[in-house]
PDB file of C-alpha atoms in Angstrom:
ATOM      1  CA  MET A   1      -0.020  -0.018   0.019  1.00  0.00           C
ATOM      2  CA  ALA A   2       2.731   2.439   0.932  1.00  0.00           C
ATOM      3  CA  ALA A   3       4.591   1.605  -2.279  1.00  0.00           C
ATOM      4  CA  VAL A   4       1.547   2.502  -4.332  1.00  0.00           C
ATOM      5  CA  ILE A   5       1.112   5.865  -2.550  1.00  0.00           C
ATOM      6  CA  LEU A   6       4.802   6.617  -3.027  1.00  0.00           C
ATOM      7  CA  GLN A   7       4.640   5.717  -6.715  1.00  0.00           C
ATOM      8  CA  ARG A   8       1.610   8.064  -7.229  1.00  0.00           C
ATOM      9  CA  TYR A   9       3.456  10.861  -5.440  1.00  0.00           C
ATOM     10  CA  ARG A  10       6.455  10.451  -7.734  1.00  0.00           C
ATOM     11  CA  GLU A  11       4.245  10.419 -10.823  1.00  0.00           C
ATOM     12  CA  ARG A  12       2.420  13.620  -9.734  1.00  0.00           C
ATOM     13  CA  ARG A  13       5.755  15.292  -9.051  1.00  0.00           C
ATOM     14  CA  LEU A  14       6.876  14.513 -12.593  1.00  0.00           C
ATOM     15  CA  LEU A  15       3.669  15.931 -14.007  1.00  0.00           C
ATOM     16  CA  ARG A  16       4.089  19.392 -12.384  1.00  0.00           C
ATOM     17  CA  ARG A  17       4.129  22.225 -14.797  1.00  0.00           C
ATOM     18  CA  ASN A  18       7.112  24.471 -14.936  1.00  0.00           C
ATOM     19  CA  ARG A  19       6.546  28.101 -14.026  1.00  0.00           C
ATOM     20  CA  ILE A  20       5.998  30.304 -16.988  1.00  0.00           C
ATOM     21  CA  PHE A  21       7.376  33.837 -16.847  1.00  0.00           C
ATOM     22  CA  ARG A  22       5.532  36.164 -19.188  1.00  0.00           C
ATOM     23  CA  ASP A  23       7.427  38.667 -21.187  1.00  0.00           C
ATOM     24  CA  ARG A  24       5.996  41.963 -20.002  1.00  0.00           C
ATOM     25  CA  THR A  25       6.088  44.950 -22.256  1.00  0.00           C
ATOM     26  CA  HIS A  26       7.370  48.006 -20.494  1.00  0.00           C
ATOM     27  CA  PRO A  27       5.375  51.121 -21.580  1.00  0.00           C
ATOM     28  CA  PHE A  28       8.361  53.415 -21.069  1.00  0.00           C
ATOM     29  CA  ASP A  29      10.310  51.407 -23.682  1.00  0.00           C
ATOM     30  CA  VAL A  30       7.467  51.114 -26.133  1.00  0.00           C
ATOM     31  CA  PHE A  31       5.568  54.427 -26.099  1.00  0.00           C
ATOM     32  CA  ASP A  32       6.699  57.978 -26.695  1.00  0.00           C
ATOM     33  CA  ASP A  33       5.818  60.860 -24.365  1.00  0.00           C
ATOM     34  CA  ASP A  34       2.536  61.774 -26.059  1.00  0.00           C
ATOM     35  CA  VAL A  35       1.217  58.194 -25.921  1.00  0.00           C
ATOM     36  CA  ILE A  36       2.278  57.842 -22.293  1.00  0.00           C
ATOM     37  CA  PHE A  37       0.353  60.988 -21.387  1.00  0.00           C
ATOM     38  CA  ALA A  38      -2.703  59.748 -23.355  1.00  0.00           C
ATOM     39  CA  LYS A  39      -2.709  56.341 -21.654  1.00  0.00           C
ATOM     40  CA  PHE A  40      -1.738  57.278 -18.115  1.00  0.00           C
ATOM     41  CA  ARG A  41      -2.755  61.016 -17.827  1.00  0.00           C
ATOM     42  CA  PHE A  42       0.685  61.881 -16.392  1.00  0.00           C
ATOM     43  CA  ARG A  43       3.959  62.832 -17.983  1.00  0.00           C
ATOM     44  CA  ARG A  44       6.968  60.531 -17.875  1.00  0.00           C
ATOM     45  CA  GLN A  45       8.807  62.650 -15.257  1.00  0.00           C
ATOM     46  CA  GLU A  46       5.714  62.883 -13.058  1.00  0.00           C
ATOM     47  CA  ILE A  47       5.294  59.097 -13.143  1.00  0.00           C
ATOM     48  CA  LEU A  48       8.932  58.662 -12.138  1.00  0.00           C
ATOM     49  CA  ALA A  49       8.518  61.181  -9.347  1.00  0.00           C
ATOM     50  CA  ILE A  50       5.441  59.337  -7.979  1.00  0.00           C
ATOM     51  CA  THR A  51       7.374  56.053  -8.178  1.00  0.00           C
ATOM     52  CA  ASP A  52      10.348  57.520  -6.331  1.00  0.00           C
ATOM     53  CA  ASP A  53       8.074  58.769  -3.560  1.00  0.00           C
ATOM     54  CA  ILE A  54       6.346  55.453  -2.861  1.00  0.00           C
ATOM     55  CA  SER A  55       8.698  52.786  -4.188  1.00  0.00           C
ATOM     56  CA  VAL A  56       9.905  51.763  -0.718  1.00  0.00           C
ATOM     57  CA  ASP A  57       6.320  51.119   0.430  1.00  0.00           C
ATOM     58  CA  ILE A  58       5.210  49.108  -2.596  1.00  0.00           C
ATOM     59  CA  LEU A  59       8.341  47.053  -3.239  1.00  0.00           C
ATOM     60  CA  LEU A  60       7.212  43.439  -3.053  1.00  0.00           C
ATOM     61  CA  SER A  61      10.338  41.368  -3.423  1.00  0.00           C
ATOM     62  CA  LYS A  62      13.358  40.927  -5.582  1.00  0.00           C
ATOM     63  CA  ARG A  63      12.329  37.528  -6.862  1.00  0.00           C
ATOM     64  CA  MET A  64      12.220  36.872 -10.568  1.00  0.00           C
ATOM     65  CA  GLY A  65       8.885  37.723 -12.149  1.00  0.00           C
ATOM     66  CA  SER A  66       7.685  40.185  -9.524  1.00  0.00           C
ATOM     67  CA  LEU A  67       6.400  43.594 -10.536  1.00  0.00           C
ATOM     68  CA  THR A  68       8.744  46.500 -10.167  1.00  0.00           C
ATOM     69  CA  PRO A  69       7.440  49.610  -8.361  1.00  0.00           C
ATOM     70  CA  LEU A  70       7.333  51.482 -11.681  1.00  0.00           C
ATOM     71  CA  LEU A  71       5.104  48.832 -13.273  1.00  0.00           C
ATOM     72  CA  GLN A  72       2.834  48.848 -10.213  1.00  0.00           C
ATOM     73  CA  VAL A  73       2.401  52.598 -10.478  1.00  0.00           C
ATOM     74  CA  LEU A  74       1.778  52.359 -14.216  1.00  0.00           C
ATOM     75  CA  ILE A  75      -0.878  49.664 -13.751  1.00  0.00           C
ATOM     76  CA  THR A  76      -2.605  51.824 -11.112  1.00  0.00           C
ATOM     77  CA  LEU A  77      -2.468  54.994 -13.180  1.00  0.00           C
ATOM     78  CA  ARG A  78      -3.742  53.142 -16.282  1.00  0.00           C
ATOM     79  CA  TYR A  79      -6.661  51.805 -14.251  1.00  0.00           C
ATOM     80  CA  PHE A  80      -7.518  55.291 -12.936  1.00  0.00           C
ATOM     81  CA  ALA A  81      -7.044  56.968 -16.304  1.00  0.00           C
ATOM     82  CA  SER A  82      -9.064  54.548 -18.367  1.00  0.00           C
ATOM     83  CA  GLY A  83     -11.952  53.763 -16.040  1.00  0.00           C
ATOM     84  CA  SER A  84     -12.007  50.378 -17.719  1.00  0.00           C
ATOM     85  CA  PHE A  85     -12.096  46.816 -16.429  1.00  0.00           C
ATOM     86  CA  GLN A  86      -9.027  45.497 -14.634  1.00  0.00           C
ATOM     87  CA  ASP A  87      -8.376  42.759 -17.172  1.00  0.00           C
ATOM     88  CA  VAL A  88      -8.254  45.332 -19.966  1.00  0.00           C
ATOM     89  CA  CYS A  89      -5.755  47.444 -18.002  1.00  0.00           C
ATOM     90  CA  GLY A  90      -3.612  44.412 -17.311  1.00  0.00           C
ATOM     91  CA  GLU A  91      -3.382  43.432 -20.950  1.00  0.00           C
ATOM     92  CA  LEU A  92      -1.307  46.560 -21.714  1.00  0.00           C
ATOM     93  CA  ILE A  93       1.497  45.359 -19.455  1.00  0.00           C
ATOM     94  CA  GLY A  94       0.803  41.627 -19.606  1.00  0.00           C
ATOM     95  CA  VAL A  95      -0.543  40.809 -16.150  1.00  0.00           C
ATOM     96  CA  ASP A  96      -3.681  39.031 -15.017  1.00  0.00           C
ATOM     97  CA  GLN A  97      -6.788  40.697 -13.606  1.00  0.00           C
ATOM     98  CA  SER A  98      -6.085  39.444 -10.094  1.00  0.00           C
ATOM     99  CA  THR A  99      -2.618  40.980 -10.193  1.00  0.00           C
ATOM    100  CA  VAL A 100      -4.146  44.309 -11.319  1.00  0.00           C
ATOM    101  CA  SER A 101      -6.636  44.163  -8.433  1.00  0.00           C
ATOM    102  CA  ARG A 102      -3.955  43.571  -5.798  1.00  0.00           C
ATOM    103  CA  THR A 103      -1.644  46.131  -7.307  1.00  0.00           C
ATOM    104  CA  VAL A 104      -4.268  48.860  -7.560  1.00  0.00           C
ATOM    105  CA  THR A 105      -5.300  48.259  -3.950  1.00  0.00           C
ATOM    106  CA  ARG A 106      -1.724  48.315  -2.661  1.00  0.00           C
ATOM    107  CA  VAL A 107      -0.650  51.433  -4.573  1.00  0.00           C
ATOM    108  CA  THR A 108      -3.871  53.323  -3.768  1.00  0.00           C
ATOM    109  CA  ASP A 109      -3.454  52.614  -0.078  1.00  0.00           C
ATOM    110  CA  VAL A 110       0.114  53.931  -0.149  1.00  0.00           C
ATOM    111  CA  LEU A 111      -0.907  57.012  -2.117  1.00  0.00           C
ATOM    112  CA  LEU A 112      -3.664  57.799   0.359  1.00  0.00           C
ATOM    113  CA  ARG A 113      -1.255  57.554   3.253  1.00  0.00           C
ATOM    114  CA  GLN A 114       1.123  60.095   1.616  1.00  0.00           C
TER     115      GLN A 114
END
């Protein structure tokens, strides 16, 4: 009996999917200043200033695949600027709706405390 359970555990371990890291597009690399202002309602320098002010409070971790403070601010500003659904805002950067929800909540809380 124990041998069967051990064999099933080994089989399941072999069937695990590898983590997939999505290639996120960075809006600062892709868009020019006019498009950034149209999509986020702030200028490039203003976005960088906001990020500098709150980056310590929203830094999650340094693990691979985590969102940088700049991307978190961009996701939040895009959500506020567009008034659209979270999944639509996340598609611009390549993150899921649940990530947008957590990010907007976190950044908004930090901004309100400032």
